PDB file of C-alpha atoms in Angstrom:
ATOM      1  CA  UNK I   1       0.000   0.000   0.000  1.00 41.00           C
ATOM      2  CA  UNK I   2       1.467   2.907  -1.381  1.00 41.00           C
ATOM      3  CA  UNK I   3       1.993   6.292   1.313  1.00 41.00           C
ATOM      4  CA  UNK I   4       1.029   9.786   0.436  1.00 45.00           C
ATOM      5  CA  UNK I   5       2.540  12.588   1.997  1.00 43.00           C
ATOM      6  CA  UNK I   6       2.369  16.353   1.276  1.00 42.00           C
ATOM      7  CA  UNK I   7       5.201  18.483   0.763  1.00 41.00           C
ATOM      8  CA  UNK I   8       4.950  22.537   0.575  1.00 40.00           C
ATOM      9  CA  UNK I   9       6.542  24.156  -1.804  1.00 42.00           C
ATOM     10  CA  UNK I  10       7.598  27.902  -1.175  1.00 42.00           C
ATOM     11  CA  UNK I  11       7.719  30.181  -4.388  1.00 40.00           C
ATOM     12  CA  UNK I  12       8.445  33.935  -4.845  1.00 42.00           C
ATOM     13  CA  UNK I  13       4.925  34.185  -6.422  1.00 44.00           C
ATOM     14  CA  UNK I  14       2.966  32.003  -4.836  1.00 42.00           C
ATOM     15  CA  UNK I  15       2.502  28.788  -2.224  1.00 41.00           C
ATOM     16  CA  UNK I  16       1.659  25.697  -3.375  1.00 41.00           C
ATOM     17  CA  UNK I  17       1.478  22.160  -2.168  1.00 37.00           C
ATOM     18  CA  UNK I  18       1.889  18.782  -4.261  1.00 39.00           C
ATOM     19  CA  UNK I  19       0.813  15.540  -3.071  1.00 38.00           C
ATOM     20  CA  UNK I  20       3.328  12.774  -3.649  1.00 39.00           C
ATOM     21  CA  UNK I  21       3.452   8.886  -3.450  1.00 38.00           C
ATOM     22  CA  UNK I  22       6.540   7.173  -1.642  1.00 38.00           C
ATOM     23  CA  UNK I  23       6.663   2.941  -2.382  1.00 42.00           C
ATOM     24  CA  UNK I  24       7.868   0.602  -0.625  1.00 42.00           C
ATOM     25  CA  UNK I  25      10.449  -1.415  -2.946  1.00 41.00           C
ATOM     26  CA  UNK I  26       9.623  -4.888  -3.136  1.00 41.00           C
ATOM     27  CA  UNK I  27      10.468  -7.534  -5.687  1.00 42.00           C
ATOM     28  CA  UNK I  28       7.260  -6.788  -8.008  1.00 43.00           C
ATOM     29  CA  UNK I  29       7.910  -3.090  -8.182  1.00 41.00           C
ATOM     30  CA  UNK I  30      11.987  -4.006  -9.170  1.00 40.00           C
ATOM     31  CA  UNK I  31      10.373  -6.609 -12.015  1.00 40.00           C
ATOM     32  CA  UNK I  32       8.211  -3.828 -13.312  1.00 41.00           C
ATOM     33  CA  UNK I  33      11.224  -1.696 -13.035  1.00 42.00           C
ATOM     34  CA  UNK I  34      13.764  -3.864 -15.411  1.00 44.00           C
ATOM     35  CA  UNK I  35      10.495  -4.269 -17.431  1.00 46.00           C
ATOM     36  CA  UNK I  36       9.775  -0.972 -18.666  1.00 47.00           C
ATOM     37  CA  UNK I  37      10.488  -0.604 -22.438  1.00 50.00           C
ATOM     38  CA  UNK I  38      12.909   2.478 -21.568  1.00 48.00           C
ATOM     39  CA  UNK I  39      14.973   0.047 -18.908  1.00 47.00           C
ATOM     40  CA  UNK I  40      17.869  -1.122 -20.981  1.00 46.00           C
ATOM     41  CA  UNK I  41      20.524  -3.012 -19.289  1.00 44.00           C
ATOM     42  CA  UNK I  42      19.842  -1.375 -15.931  1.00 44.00           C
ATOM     43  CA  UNK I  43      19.854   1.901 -17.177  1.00 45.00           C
ATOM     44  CA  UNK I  44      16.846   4.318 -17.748  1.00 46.00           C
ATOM     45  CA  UNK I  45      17.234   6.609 -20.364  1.00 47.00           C
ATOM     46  CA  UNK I  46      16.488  10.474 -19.466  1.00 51.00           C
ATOM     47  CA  UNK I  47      12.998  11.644 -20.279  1.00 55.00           C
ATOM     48  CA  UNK I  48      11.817  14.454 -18.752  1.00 55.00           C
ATOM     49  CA  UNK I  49       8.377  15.112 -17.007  1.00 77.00           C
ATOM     50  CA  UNK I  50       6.302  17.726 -18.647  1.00 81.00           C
ATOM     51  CA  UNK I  51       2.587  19.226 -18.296  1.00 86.00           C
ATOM     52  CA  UNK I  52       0.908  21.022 -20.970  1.00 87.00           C
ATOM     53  CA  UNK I  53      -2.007  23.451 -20.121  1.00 87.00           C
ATOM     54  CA  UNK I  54      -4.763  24.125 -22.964  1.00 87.00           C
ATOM     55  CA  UNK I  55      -5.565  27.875 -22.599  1.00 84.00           C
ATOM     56  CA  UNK I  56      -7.892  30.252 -24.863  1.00 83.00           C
ATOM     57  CA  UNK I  57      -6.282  29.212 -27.959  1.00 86.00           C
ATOM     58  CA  UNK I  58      -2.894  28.602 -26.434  1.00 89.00           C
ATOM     59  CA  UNK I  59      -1.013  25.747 -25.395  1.00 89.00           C
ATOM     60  CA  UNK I  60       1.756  26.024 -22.401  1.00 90.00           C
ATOM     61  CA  UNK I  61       4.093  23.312 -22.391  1.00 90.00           C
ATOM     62  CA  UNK I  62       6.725  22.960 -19.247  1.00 91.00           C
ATOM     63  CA  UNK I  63       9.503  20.807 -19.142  1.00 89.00           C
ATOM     64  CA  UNK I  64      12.010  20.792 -16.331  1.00 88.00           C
ATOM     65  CA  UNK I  65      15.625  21.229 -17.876  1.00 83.00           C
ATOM     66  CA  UNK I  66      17.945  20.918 -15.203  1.00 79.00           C
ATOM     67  CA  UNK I  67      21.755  21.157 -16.268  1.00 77.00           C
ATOM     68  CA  UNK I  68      21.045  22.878 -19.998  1.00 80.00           C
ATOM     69  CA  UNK I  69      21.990  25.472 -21.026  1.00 82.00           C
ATOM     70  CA  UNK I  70      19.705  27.816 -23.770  1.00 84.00           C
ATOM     71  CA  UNK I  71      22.112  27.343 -26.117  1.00 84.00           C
ATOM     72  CA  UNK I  72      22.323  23.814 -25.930  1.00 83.00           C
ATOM     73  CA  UNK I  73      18.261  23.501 -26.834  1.00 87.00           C
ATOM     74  CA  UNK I  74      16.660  22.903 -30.222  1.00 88.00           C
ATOM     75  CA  UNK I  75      13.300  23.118 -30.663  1.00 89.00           C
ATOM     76  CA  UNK I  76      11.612  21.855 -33.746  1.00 89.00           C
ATOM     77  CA  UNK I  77       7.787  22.725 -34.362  1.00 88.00           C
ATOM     78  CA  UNK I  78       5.925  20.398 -36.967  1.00 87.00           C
ATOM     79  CA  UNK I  79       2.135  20.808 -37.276  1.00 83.00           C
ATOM     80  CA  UNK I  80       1.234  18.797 -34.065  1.00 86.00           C
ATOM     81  CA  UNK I  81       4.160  17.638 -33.344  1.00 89.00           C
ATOM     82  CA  UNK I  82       7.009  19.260 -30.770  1.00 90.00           C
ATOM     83  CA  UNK I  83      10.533  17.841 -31.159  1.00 90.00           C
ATOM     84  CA  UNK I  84      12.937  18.701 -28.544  1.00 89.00           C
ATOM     85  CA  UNK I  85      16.609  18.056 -28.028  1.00 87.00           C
ATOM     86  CA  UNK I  86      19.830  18.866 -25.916  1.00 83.00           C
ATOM     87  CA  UNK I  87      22.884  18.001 -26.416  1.00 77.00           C
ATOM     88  CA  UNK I  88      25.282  19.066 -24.486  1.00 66.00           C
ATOM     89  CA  UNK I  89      28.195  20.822 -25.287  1.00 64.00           C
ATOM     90  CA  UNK I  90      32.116  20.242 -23.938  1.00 62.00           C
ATOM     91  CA  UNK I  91      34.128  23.434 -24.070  1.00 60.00           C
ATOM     92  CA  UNK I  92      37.623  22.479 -23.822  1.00 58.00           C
ATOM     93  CA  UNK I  93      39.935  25.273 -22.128  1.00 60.00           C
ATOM     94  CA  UNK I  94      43.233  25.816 -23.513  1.00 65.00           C
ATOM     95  CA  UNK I  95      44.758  24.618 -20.397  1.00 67.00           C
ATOM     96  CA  UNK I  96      44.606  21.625 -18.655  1.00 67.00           C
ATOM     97  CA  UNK I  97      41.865  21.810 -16.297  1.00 63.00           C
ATOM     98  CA  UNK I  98      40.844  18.975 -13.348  1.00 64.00           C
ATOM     99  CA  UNK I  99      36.557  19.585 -13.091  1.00 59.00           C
ATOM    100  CA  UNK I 100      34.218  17.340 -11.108  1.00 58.00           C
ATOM    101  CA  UNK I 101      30.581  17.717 -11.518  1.00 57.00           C
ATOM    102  CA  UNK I 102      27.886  15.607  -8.889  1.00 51.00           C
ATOM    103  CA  UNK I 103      26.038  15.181 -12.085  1.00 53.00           C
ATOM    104  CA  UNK I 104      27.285  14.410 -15.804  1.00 52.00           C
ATOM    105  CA  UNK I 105      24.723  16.226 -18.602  1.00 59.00           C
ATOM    106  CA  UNK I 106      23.564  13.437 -21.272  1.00 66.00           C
ATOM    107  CA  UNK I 107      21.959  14.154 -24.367  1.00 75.00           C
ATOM    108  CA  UNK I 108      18.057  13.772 -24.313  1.00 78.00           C
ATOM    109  CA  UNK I 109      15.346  14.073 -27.223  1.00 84.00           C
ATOM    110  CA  UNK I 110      11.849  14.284 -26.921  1.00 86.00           C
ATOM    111  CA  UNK I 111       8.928  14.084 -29.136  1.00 89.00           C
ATOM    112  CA  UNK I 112       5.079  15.655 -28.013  1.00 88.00           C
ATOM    113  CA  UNK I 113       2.098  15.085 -29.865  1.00 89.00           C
ATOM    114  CA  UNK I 114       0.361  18.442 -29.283  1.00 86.00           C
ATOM    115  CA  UNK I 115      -3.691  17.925 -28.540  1.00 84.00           C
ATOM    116  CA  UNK I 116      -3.939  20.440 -31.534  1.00 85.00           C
ATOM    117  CA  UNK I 117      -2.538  21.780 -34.319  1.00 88.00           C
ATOM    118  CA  UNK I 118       0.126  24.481 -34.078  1.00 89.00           C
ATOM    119  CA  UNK I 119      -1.242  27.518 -36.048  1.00 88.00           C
ATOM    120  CA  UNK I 120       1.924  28.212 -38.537  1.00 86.00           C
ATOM    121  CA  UNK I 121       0.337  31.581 -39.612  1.00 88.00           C
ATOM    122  CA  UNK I 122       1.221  32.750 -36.057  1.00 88.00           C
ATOM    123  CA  UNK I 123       4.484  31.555 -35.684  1.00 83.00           C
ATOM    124  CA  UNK I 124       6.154  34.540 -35.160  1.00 89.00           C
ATOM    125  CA  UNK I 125       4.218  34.496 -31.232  1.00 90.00           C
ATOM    126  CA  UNK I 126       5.890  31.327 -30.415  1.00 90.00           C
ATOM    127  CA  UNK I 127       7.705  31.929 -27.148  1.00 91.00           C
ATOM    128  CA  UNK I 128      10.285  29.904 -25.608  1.00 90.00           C
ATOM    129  CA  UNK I 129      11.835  30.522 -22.084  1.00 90.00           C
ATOM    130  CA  UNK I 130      14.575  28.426 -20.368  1.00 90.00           C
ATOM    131  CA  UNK I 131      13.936  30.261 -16.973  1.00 89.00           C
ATOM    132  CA  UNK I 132      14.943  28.260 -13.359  1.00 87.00           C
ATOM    133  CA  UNK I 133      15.832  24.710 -15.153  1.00 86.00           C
ATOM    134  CA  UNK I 134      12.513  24.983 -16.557  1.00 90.00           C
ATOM    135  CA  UNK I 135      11.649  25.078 -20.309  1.00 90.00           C
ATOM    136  CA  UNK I 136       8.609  26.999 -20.990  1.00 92.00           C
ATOM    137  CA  UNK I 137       6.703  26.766 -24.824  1.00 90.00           C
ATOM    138  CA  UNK I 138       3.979  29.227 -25.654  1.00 91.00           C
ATOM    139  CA  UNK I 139       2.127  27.980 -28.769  1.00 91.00           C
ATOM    140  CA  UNK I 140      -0.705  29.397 -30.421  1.00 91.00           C
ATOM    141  CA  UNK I 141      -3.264  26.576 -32.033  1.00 88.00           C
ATOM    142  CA  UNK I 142      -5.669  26.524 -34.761  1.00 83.00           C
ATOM    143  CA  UNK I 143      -9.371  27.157 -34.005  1.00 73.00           C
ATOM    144  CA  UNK I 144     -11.680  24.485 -35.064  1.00 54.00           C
ATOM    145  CA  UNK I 145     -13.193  26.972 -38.139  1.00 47.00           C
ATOM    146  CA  UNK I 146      -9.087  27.452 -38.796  1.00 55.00           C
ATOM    147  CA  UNK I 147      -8.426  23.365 -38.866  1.00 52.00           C
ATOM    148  CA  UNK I 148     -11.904  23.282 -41.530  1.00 49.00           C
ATOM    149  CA  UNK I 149     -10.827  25.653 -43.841  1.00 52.00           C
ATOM    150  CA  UNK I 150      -7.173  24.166 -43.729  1.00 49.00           C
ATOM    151  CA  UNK I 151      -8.719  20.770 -44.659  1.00 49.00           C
ATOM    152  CA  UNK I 152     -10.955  21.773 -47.619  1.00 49.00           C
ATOM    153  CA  UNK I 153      -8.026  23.772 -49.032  1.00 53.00           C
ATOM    154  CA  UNK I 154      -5.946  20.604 -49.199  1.00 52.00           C
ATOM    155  CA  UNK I 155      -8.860  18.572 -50.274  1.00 53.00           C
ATOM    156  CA  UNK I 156      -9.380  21.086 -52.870  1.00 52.00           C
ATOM    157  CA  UNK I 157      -6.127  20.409 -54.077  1.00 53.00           C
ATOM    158  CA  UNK I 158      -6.134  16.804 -54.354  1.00 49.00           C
TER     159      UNK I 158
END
């Protein structure tokens, strides 16, 4: 039997609190573990959590980022579809240099099927913000009478 327990959060802008489960390990959670489709030889590859929030013709996407960099980022916007990818970068210094880091950044791609249709006409409101280790998307979407006239265009075509 799984335990919940709350934990506050404290923000600058507001206080919230999230409800969290903690399991106890036994042998049936470790053979679901090793049976995942993402479990490959003991190791889990990276893939982030994310939420996306419909909003009056808007869709907000987060994505916690932690150890990116901006410049490391590339987002790729394809009718529904939301490709993105990190890859981290090495700078070599010009001098030998002895660095140790608690955790080692790995490269991670992700691909979201958007609920609806990114409206290309608008593209130039897109808004992206890598703010806290959090990657924020602002995307505006078709309306439904938008989606319509899209489709008998195309049809008209064919």
């Amino acid at each position: 039997m799984d335990q919940w327990k709350v934990h506050s959060i404290q923000s600058r802008r507001l206080k919230m609190t999230t409800f969290a489960t903690t399991p106890r390990m036994t042998e049936e959670h470790i053979t679901h573990f090793c049976d995942n489709p993402r479990c490959e030889m003991g190791t889990m590859t990276s893939v982030p959590d994310m939420s996306i929030v419909k909003a009056a013709g808007w869709l907000i996407i987060d994505m916690p980022m932690q150890n990116v960099v901006a410049r490391d980022l590339d987002v790729t916007i394809d009718g529904s579809r939301v490709t993105i990818k990190s890859l981290p970068r090495i700078d070599a210094p010009s001098t030998p240099v002895r660095i140790v880091r608690d955790h080692m950044r790995t490269s991670m791609e992700r691909v979201i099927e958007l609920p609806d249709p990114v409206d290309m006409e608008r593209r130039e409101l897109i808004k992206a913000n890598l703010l806290d280790g959090v990657l924020r998307l602002v995307v505006p979407t078709m309306k439904a009478s938008q989606e319509r006239r899209t489709l008998h265009r195309n049809d008209a075509i064919a």
